[in-house]
C-alpha cells in the first residue's frame, strides 16, 4: 500500500525529484485535450456568442418541453436544478443533444446555495489519505484540485483565490502543517494558485488582527497560510443554468416531476408528468433518458419511478453562521483544524461579511432545513478559542443549514468519515442517478452522468465533453478593472421618498459588486439603474440595487421574491433582517415585471417571511444560554 501511495504521489501529477526538493511538472491543461475537443469548444463558444445574452423566455421553454412527443422526444430530461443538474444540462447541450431540465423550486435552492463557498481540493481529505493510506481520499484530492482550476477559470468574475491561515500553538504543529500544505501545493502542480508559506506570530497578528495569541495557555508560534478558491455558489449555479439555456437546453424552475411515464412492454422510463407550480398546469415531457440529479432528494425521485428502490443517500447537516466583517480581515481566512466532532471549521471573509462553518451531523431531509441552536453555538465555540475577541450570539446576522447528499450506506453511524466522491448508477431502466460528490467536482459529475446517459440511450452526440474550458455567461469580457468603467460611465438615478428622481454616484462598492456578480453583463444592470431610475440600494449597508431585481426578472428566470433575496442577491444569507426590510420593494418591482395582482403580492410576502424565519439571525434565536451574550 505504501509503495502504491508513493507511486501516485510521485507519478500522478508528474513530479521530478531534484537535489533541492520537488519540482512539479504536471501537463498543461491544453495538452490534456485533443484537437477535436479544442475545435468543438471553439465552435460552441462562437455559437453561444452568436445567440447573444438574450435567454429564451420561460414560456418558450415550457412550450418546447410540452411539445415533445413519443416520436420526437428529448434526448435527456434532467430532474434537479442544482450545480450537478445544471452542469448536466450544459454538458449535454454543448454536445449537441436535445436537453430539458426541471427544478421543483429554484435553481440552487437547496444544497448548492448553502455551501462553505470554497472551491477546494480538500485539505482534510489529504490528511486522511496520508495517515490512513486511503487511496480513495487521495484520488478525490487530485480530482478536486484539477476541477478547482477549471471552476476559477470558467467564471473568473464569480471566483477568486483566497489565502487561509492555519494557526500553530505548538512547535510540532509548524512542520506538521507546513509539510502537509506543501504536499497540497505539490499535488496541484501547474494548477497551483499560490505557494503556501509560514508566517511568524508577529506577522500573523498583523495579517489577522483578531487571531488569539494564546490558546488554553499555549502561545502562538506562527501560522501556515495556503490558498484555495472562493466563490458565490448560487450565482455560479445560475451561470450554469443560463449558459445551458443559451446553448439550447430548455430549463424550467418551479416545475416538478410528479410522475414518470414508462413503456408498457419493458417498464422503461420514457418521460415524466410535470407540474408548473407558477401556473398550476401539468404537461408531459418525453425523453429517451432521464437523469436524476435531485441532490438530497434523489431517493425520492427514484422511488417515484420505482417504489422498491433502495436508498442511496445518507444526509448530513452543514450549518453556517454569518458575522460582521470585523471578525476577519478582508482577503484572509482562518481554519480551525480540530473540533469536537473531528471536522475543520472555517472563518472566511465573504461578500463583505464573515462566514463561519461548518458542522457535520446526521439529519432528516426537508425542503427548508433549519439550524439548531446547539449547532450555531458549536460553530461559535469552535472559532471563539482562536480569537482574541468574544464572539456573541447577538452578532449573528444570519445562520442557515444545508443538507449534503452523501452517497453511502445509511446504517453508517457517523457521516464525518464518508468519502465525498460521487456515484453514478443506473436504474430503474431508462434512468441514471448522479449523487454524492462536492461542489468543486460538479463538472466531472455531470460529465460522468452524461456519458452514462449516452450509453443507456444509444444517443449520438456531436462531440465529446467540452465543459472543462468553456466560459460561463458573464465570464466573457470580464476584467478585474471592469468596475472602473461603471464608476466612470454610469450614475444611479434614485427615486426619493417624496417621489423626486435624483442622481447619485456609482460608488466603488456598488460597481465592484455589479462587476463581480454579473461579469461582462454588469453594464446592462448599470444601464437599468440609470435609465429606469432604479439606482437606489435595497438595504442600507449593502450594494444591492433595485435595478438588479428588474434585470434578474428579465434575464435570470427570477420568478419569486425568495428567488431574488436568497439566490440572485445574497441578502438572506448575509443579513436576514436586512433581507426582510428589502422585501416589500423587491416584491413591488417583481410585481411590475411579472404583472402580479394584489393576491399574488400578498402571497409572496407571506412566503418570503416564512422562508426568512428558517435563517436564525440573532433576532430569530430560539433560546439564550448566556454563554455567547455580553
PDB file of C-alpha atoms in Angstrom, residues 271-466:
ATOM      1  CA  UNK A 271     -40.647  10.698 -19.692  1.00  0.00           C
ATOM      2  CA  UNK A 272     -42.400  12.483 -16.870  1.00  0.00           C
ATOM      3  CA  UNK A 273     -45.530  14.353 -15.908  1.00  0.00           C
ATOM      4  CA  UNK A 274     -44.520  17.909 -14.992  1.00  0.00           C
ATOM      5  CA  UNK A 275     -46.452  20.339 -12.805  1.00  0.00           C
ATOM      6  CA  UNK A 276     -45.736  24.037 -13.291  1.00  0.00           C
ATOM      7  CA  UNK A 277     -46.058  25.474  -9.782  1.00  0.00           C
ATOM      8  CA  UNK A 278     -46.428  29.042 -11.069  1.00  0.00           C
ATOM      9  CA  UNK A 279     -49.483  28.316 -13.214  1.00  0.00           C
ATOM     10  CA  UNK A 280     -50.765  25.089 -11.665  1.00  0.00           C
ATOM     11  CA  UNK A 281     -50.858  23.455 -15.098  1.00  0.00           C
ATOM     12  CA  UNK A 282     -49.482  19.988 -15.864  1.00  0.00           C
ATOM     13  CA  UNK A 283     -47.949  18.654 -19.066  1.00  0.00           C
ATOM     14  CA  UNK A 284     -45.993  15.636 -20.297  1.00  0.00           C
ATOM     15  CA  UNK A 285     -42.337  15.589 -21.310  1.00  0.00           C
ATOM     16  CA  UNK A 286     -40.994  12.659 -23.340  1.00  0.00           C
ATOM     17  CA  UNK A 287     -37.314  11.704 -23.248  1.00  0.00           C
ATOM     18  CA  UNK A 288     -35.039   8.849 -24.246  1.00  0.00           C
ATOM     19  CA  UNK A 289     -33.198   9.008 -20.906  1.00  0.00           C
ATOM     20  CA  UNK A 290     -33.917  10.666 -17.543  1.00  0.00           C
ATOM     21  CA  UNK A 291     -31.064  11.888 -15.319  1.00  0.00           C
ATOM     22  CA  UNK A 292     -31.907  12.123 -11.632  1.00  0.00           C
ATOM     23  CA  UNK A 293     -29.803  14.936 -10.156  1.00  0.00           C
ATOM     24  CA  UNK A 294     -32.075  15.580  -7.189  1.00  0.00           C
ATOM     25  CA  UNK A 295     -29.314  16.021  -4.606  1.00  0.00           C
ATOM     26  CA  UNK A 296     -30.681  15.113  -1.155  1.00  0.00           C
ATOM     27  CA  UNK A 297     -33.991  14.248  -2.824  1.00  0.00           C
ATOM     28  CA  UNK A 298     -32.614  11.787  -5.376  1.00  0.00           C
ATOM     29  CA  UNK A 299     -34.016   8.812  -3.407  1.00  0.00           C
ATOM     30  CA  UNK A 300     -37.439  10.470  -3.503  1.00  0.00           C
ATOM     31  CA  UNK A 301     -37.154  10.748  -7.303  1.00  0.00           C
ATOM     32  CA  UNK A 302     -36.006   7.136  -7.600  1.00  0.00           C
ATOM     33  CA  UNK A 303     -38.937   5.920  -5.512  1.00  0.00           C
ATOM     34  CA  UNK A 304     -41.278   7.893  -7.747  1.00  0.00           C
ATOM     35  CA  UNK A 305     -40.071   5.696 -10.595  1.00  0.00           C
ATOM     36  CA  UNK A 306     -39.625   2.515  -8.547  1.00  0.00           C
ATOM     37  CA  UNK A 307     -41.258   2.088  -5.143  1.00  0.00           C
ATOM     38  CA  UNK A 308     -38.764  -0.658  -4.254  1.00  0.00           C
ATOM     39  CA  UNK A 309     -35.648   1.426  -4.950  1.00  0.00           C
ATOM     40  CA  UNK A 310     -33.081   1.101  -2.168  1.00  0.00           C
ATOM     41  CA  UNK A 311     -31.841   4.363  -0.610  1.00  0.00           C
ATOM     42  CA  UNK A 312     -28.517   5.831  -1.708  1.00  0.00           C
ATOM     43  CA  UNK A 313     -28.400   8.955   0.437  1.00  0.00           C
ATOM     44  CA  UNK A 314     -27.051   9.395   3.943  1.00  0.00           C
ATOM     45  CA  UNK A 315     -27.885  13.075   4.583  1.00  0.00           C
ATOM     46  CA  UNK A 316     -25.539  15.259   6.608  1.00  0.00           C
ATOM     47  CA  UNK A 317     -26.306  18.682   8.045  1.00  0.00           C
ATOM     48  CA  UNK A 318     -23.877  21.548   7.495  1.00  0.00           C
ATOM     49  CA  UNK A 319     -24.582  24.731   9.474  1.00  0.00           C
ATOM     50  CA  UNK A 320     -23.009  28.115   8.748  1.00  0.00           C
ATOM     51  CA  UNK A 321     -23.252  31.449  10.533  1.00  0.00           C
ATOM     52  CA  UNK A 322     -22.576  34.940   9.203  1.00  0.00           C
ATOM     53  CA  UNK A 323     -20.925  37.535  11.439  1.00  0.00           C
ATOM     54  CA  UNK A 324     -19.906  41.191  10.961  1.00  0.00           C
ATOM     55  CA  UNK A 325     -16.803  41.918   8.935  1.00  0.00           C
ATOM     56  CA  UNK A 326     -14.696  42.941  11.936  1.00  0.00           C
ATOM     57  CA  UNK A 327     -14.208  39.322  12.980  1.00  0.00           C
ATOM     58  CA  UNK A 328     -11.958  38.602   9.998  1.00  0.00           C
ATOM     59  CA  UNK A 329      -9.821  40.765   7.711  1.00  0.00           C
ATOM     60  CA  UNK A 330     -10.785  41.195   4.085  1.00  0.00           C
ATOM     61  CA  UNK A 331      -8.789  38.751   1.978  1.00  0.00           C
ATOM     62  CA  UNK A 332      -7.682  36.273   4.677  1.00  0.00           C
ATOM     63  CA  UNK A 333      -9.498  33.232   6.038  1.00  0.00           C
ATOM     64  CA  UNK A 334      -8.854  31.123   9.131  1.00  0.00           C
ATOM     65  CA  UNK A 335      -9.082  27.359   9.511  1.00  0.00           C
ATOM     66  CA  UNK A 336      -9.702  25.728  12.894  1.00  0.00           C
ATOM     67  CA  UNK A 337      -8.000  22.368  12.270  1.00  0.00           C
ATOM     68  CA  UNK A 338      -9.646  20.296  15.001  1.00  0.00           C
ATOM     69  CA  UNK A 339     -13.121  20.478  16.513  1.00  0.00           C
ATOM     70  CA  UNK A 340     -15.093  18.252  18.884  1.00  0.00           C
ATOM     71  CA  UNK A 341     -16.524  16.189  16.013  1.00  0.00           C
ATOM     72  CA  UNK A 342     -13.183  15.857  14.223  1.00  0.00           C
ATOM     73  CA  UNK A 343     -14.035  18.326  11.462  1.00  0.00           C
ATOM     74  CA  UNK A 344     -12.339  21.537  10.490  1.00  0.00           C
ATOM     75  CA  UNK A 345     -14.188  24.834  10.849  1.00  0.00           C
ATOM     76  CA  UNK A 346     -13.524  27.796   8.587  1.00  0.00           C
ATOM     77  CA  UNK A 347     -13.883  31.503   9.252  1.00  0.00           C
ATOM     78  CA  UNK A 348     -13.820  33.287   5.909  1.00  0.00           C
ATOM     79  CA  UNK A 349     -14.415  36.787   4.535  1.00  0.00           C
ATOM     80  CA  UNK A 350     -17.367  36.582   2.125  1.00  0.00           C
ATOM     81  CA  UNK A 351     -19.161  39.420   0.334  1.00  0.00           C
ATOM     82  CA  UNK A 352     -18.181  41.940   2.991  1.00  0.00           C
ATOM     83  CA  UNK A 353     -19.082  39.775   5.987  1.00  0.00           C
ATOM     84  CA  UNK A 354     -17.519  36.866   7.916  1.00  0.00           C
ATOM     85  CA  UNK A 355     -18.727  33.341   7.178  1.00  0.00           C
ATOM     86  CA  UNK A 356     -18.083  30.601   9.776  1.00  0.00           C
ATOM     87  CA  UNK A 357     -18.852  26.875   9.488  1.00  0.00           C
ATOM     88  CA  UNK A 358     -19.465  24.058   9.176  1.00  0.00           C
ATOM     89  CA  UNK A 359     -20.967  21.205  11.208  1.00  0.00           C
ATOM     90  CA  UNK A 360     -21.339  17.580  10.125  1.00  0.00           C
ATOM     91  CA  UNK A 361     -24.146  15.604  11.712  1.00  0.00           C
ATOM     92  CA  UNK A 362     -26.906  13.217  10.694  1.00  0.00           C
ATOM     93  CA  UNK A 363     -30.134  14.924   9.720  1.00  0.00           C
ATOM     94  CA  UNK A 364     -33.501  14.354   8.137  1.00  0.00           C
ATOM     95  CA  UNK A 365     -34.269  15.531   4.616  1.00  0.00           C
ATOM     96  CA  UNK A 366     -36.510  18.580   4.301  1.00  0.00           C
ATOM     97  CA  UNK A 367     -37.048  21.342   1.752  1.00  0.00           C
ATOM     98  CA  UNK A 368     -36.187  24.086   4.251  1.00  0.00           C
ATOM     99  CA  UNK A 369     -33.619  22.795   6.752  1.00  0.00           C
ATOM    100  CA  UNK A 370     -33.115  24.948   9.829  1.00  0.00           C
ATOM    101  CA  UNK A 371     -30.021  25.148  12.033  1.00  0.00           C
ATOM    102  CA  UNK A 372     -30.449  24.048  15.630  1.00  0.00           C
ATOM    103  CA  UNK A 373     -29.278  26.449  18.294  1.00  0.00           C
ATOM    104  CA  UNK A 374     -26.718  23.948  19.601  1.00  0.00           C
ATOM    105  CA  UNK A 375     -25.195  23.720  16.102  1.00  0.00           C
ATOM    106  CA  UNK A 376     -24.858  27.501  15.933  1.00  0.00           C
ATOM    107  CA  UNK A 377     -23.228  27.503  19.357  1.00  0.00           C
ATOM    108  CA  UNK A 378     -20.880  24.718  18.268  1.00  0.00           C
ATOM    109  CA  UNK A 379     -19.574  26.885  15.429  1.00  0.00           C
ATOM    110  CA  UNK A 380     -19.255  29.932  17.703  1.00  0.00           C
ATOM    111  CA  UNK A 381     -17.405  27.862  20.313  1.00  0.00           C
ATOM    112  CA  UNK A 382     -15.019  26.467  17.700  1.00  0.00           C
ATOM    113  CA  UNK A 383     -13.900  29.893  16.485  1.00  0.00           C
ATOM    114  CA  UNK A 384     -14.011  31.555  19.931  1.00  0.00           C
ATOM    115  CA  UNK A 385     -10.940  29.634  21.094  1.00  0.00           C
ATOM    116  CA  UNK A 386      -8.895  31.113  18.248  1.00  0.00           C
ATOM    117  CA  UNK A 387      -9.943  34.759  18.524  1.00  0.00           C
ATOM    118  CA  UNK A 388      -8.928  37.488  20.945  1.00  0.00           C
ATOM    119  CA  UNK A 389     -12.465  38.877  20.940  1.00  0.00           C
ATOM    120  CA  UNK A 390     -15.556  37.101  22.208  1.00  0.00           C
ATOM    121  CA  UNK A 391     -17.999  36.039  19.512  1.00  0.00           C
ATOM    122  CA  UNK A 392     -21.521  36.949  20.594  1.00  0.00           C
ATOM    123  CA  UNK A 393     -24.770  35.297  19.542  1.00  0.00           C
ATOM    124  CA  UNK A 394     -26.208  38.776  19.072  1.00  0.00           C
ATOM    125  CA  UNK A 395     -23.672  39.353  16.284  1.00  0.00           C
ATOM    126  CA  UNK A 396     -25.083  36.539  14.135  1.00  0.00           C
ATOM    127  CA  UNK A 397     -26.561  38.248  11.088  1.00  0.00           C
ATOM    128  CA  UNK A 398     -27.752  35.011   9.526  1.00  0.00           C
ATOM    129  CA  UNK A 399     -27.453  31.275  10.130  1.00  0.00           C
ATOM    130  CA  UNK A 400     -28.513  28.542   7.791  1.00  0.00           C
ATOM    131  CA  UNK A 401     -28.364  24.798   7.326  1.00  0.00           C
ATOM    132  CA  UNK A 402     -27.611  22.804   4.178  1.00  0.00           C
ATOM    133  CA  UNK A 403     -28.010  19.096   3.511  1.00  0.00           C
ATOM    134  CA  UNK A 404     -25.092  17.225   1.972  1.00  0.00           C
ATOM    135  CA  UNK A 405     -26.274  14.275  -0.143  1.00  0.00           C
ATOM    136  CA  UNK A 406     -23.568  11.817   0.892  1.00  0.00           C
ATOM    137  CA  UNK A 407     -23.752   8.616  -1.117  1.00  0.00           C
ATOM    138  CA  UNK A 408     -23.291   5.876   1.464  1.00  0.00           C
ATOM    139  CA  UNK A 409     -24.822   3.093   3.499  1.00  0.00           C
ATOM    140  CA  UNK A 410     -27.496   4.838   5.617  1.00  0.00           C
ATOM    141  CA  UNK A 411     -26.734   2.473   8.521  1.00  0.00           C
ATOM    142  CA  UNK A 412     -23.373   4.203   8.990  1.00  0.00           C
ATOM    143  CA  UNK A 413     -23.234   5.864  12.418  1.00  0.00           C
ATOM    144  CA  UNK A 414     -21.028   8.835  11.501  1.00  0.00           C
ATOM    145  CA  UNK A 415     -21.043  10.964   8.371  1.00  0.00           C
ATOM    146  CA  UNK A 416     -17.685  12.611   9.054  1.00  0.00           C
ATOM    147  CA  UNK A 417     -15.681   9.705   7.653  1.00  0.00           C
ATOM    148  CA  UNK A 418     -17.711   9.139   4.498  1.00  0.00           C
ATOM    149  CA  UNK A 419     -15.870   9.830   1.254  1.00  0.00           C
ATOM    150  CA  UNK A 420     -17.189  12.831  -0.677  1.00  0.00           C
ATOM    151  CA  UNK A 421     -16.693  11.073  -4.014  1.00  0.00           C
ATOM    152  CA  UNK A 422     -19.719  10.870  -6.283  1.00  0.00           C
ATOM    153  CA  UNK A 423     -21.785   7.949  -7.534  1.00  0.00           C
ATOM    154  CA  UNK A 424     -23.391   7.426 -10.941  1.00  0.00           C
ATOM    155  CA  UNK A 425     -25.774   4.468 -11.143  1.00  0.00           C
ATOM    156  CA  UNK A 426     -28.437   3.125 -13.486  1.00  0.00           C
ATOM    157  CA  UNK A 427     -31.929   2.128 -12.501  1.00  0.00           C
ATOM    158  CA  UNK A 428     -34.765   1.877 -12.820  1.00  0.00           C
ATOM    159  CA  UNK A 429     -34.469   1.200 -16.552  1.00  0.00           C
ATOM    160  CA  UNK A 430     -34.166   4.410 -18.527  1.00  0.00           C
ATOM    161  CA  UNK A 431     -32.908   6.466 -15.566  1.00  0.00           C
ATOM    162  CA  UNK A 432     -29.415   7.495 -14.477  1.00  0.00           C
ATOM    163  CA  UNK A 433     -28.866   8.825 -10.942  1.00  0.00           C
ATOM    164  CA  UNK A 434     -25.886  11.016 -10.041  1.00  0.00           C
ATOM    165  CA  UNK A 435     -25.333  11.960  -6.396  1.00  0.00           C
ATOM    166  CA  UNK A 436     -22.715  12.484  -3.705  1.00  0.00           C
ATOM    167  CA  UNK A 437     -19.614  14.452  -4.587  1.00  0.00           C
ATOM    168  CA  UNK A 438     -18.980  18.091  -3.726  1.00  0.00           C
ATOM    169  CA  UNK A 439     -19.466  21.496  -5.317  1.00  0.00           C
ATOM    170  CA  UNK A 440     -15.923  21.636  -6.684  1.00  0.00           C
ATOM    171  CA  UNK A 441     -16.392  18.414  -8.668  1.00  0.00           C
ATOM    172  CA  UNK A 442     -19.840  19.229 -10.098  1.00  0.00           C
ATOM    173  CA  UNK A 443     -18.479  19.440 -13.667  1.00  0.00           C
ATOM    174  CA  UNK A 444     -16.932  15.989 -13.722  1.00  0.00           C
ATOM    175  CA  UNK A 445     -20.031  14.574 -12.001  1.00  0.00           C
ATOM    176  CA  UNK A 446     -22.091  15.982 -14.852  1.00  0.00           C
ATOM    177  CA  UNK A 447     -19.666  14.624 -17.439  1.00  0.00           C
ATOM    178  CA  UNK A 448     -19.883  11.119 -15.959  1.00  0.00           C
ATOM    179  CA  UNK A 449     -23.685  11.281 -15.813  1.00  0.00           C
ATOM    180  CA  UNK A 450     -24.000  12.434 -19.437  1.00  0.00           C
ATOM    181  CA  UNK A 451     -21.559   9.739 -20.566  1.00  0.00           C
ATOM    182  CA  UNK A 452     -23.707   7.105 -18.849  1.00  0.00           C
ATOM    183  CA  UNK A 453     -26.907   8.565 -20.317  1.00  0.00           C
ATOM    184  CA  UNK A 454     -25.420   8.460 -23.817  1.00  0.00           C
ATOM    185  CA  UNK A 455     -24.635   4.770 -23.411  1.00  0.00           C
ATOM    186  CA  UNK A 456     -28.018   3.978 -21.902  1.00  0.00           C
ATOM    187  CA  UNK A 457     -29.997   5.769 -24.613  1.00  0.00           C
ATOM    188  CA  UNK A 458     -27.707   4.964 -27.553  1.00  0.00           C
ATOM    189  CA  UNK A 459     -27.503   8.698 -28.176  1.00  0.00           C
ATOM    190  CA  UNK A 460     -25.333  10.293 -30.859  1.00  0.00           C
ATOM    191  CA  UNK A 461     -23.669  13.495 -29.598  1.00  0.00           C
ATOM    192  CA  UNK A 462     -21.862  15.831 -31.988  1.00  0.00           C
ATOM    193  CA  UNK A 463     -18.687  15.848 -29.893  1.00  0.00           C
ATOM    194  CA  UNK A 464     -17.179  14.784 -26.563  1.00  0.00           C
ATOM    195  CA  UNK A 465     -17.409  16.820 -23.363  1.00  0.00           C
ATOM    196  CA  UNK A 466     -16.020  20.362 -23.773  1.00  0.00           C
TER     197      UNK A 466
END
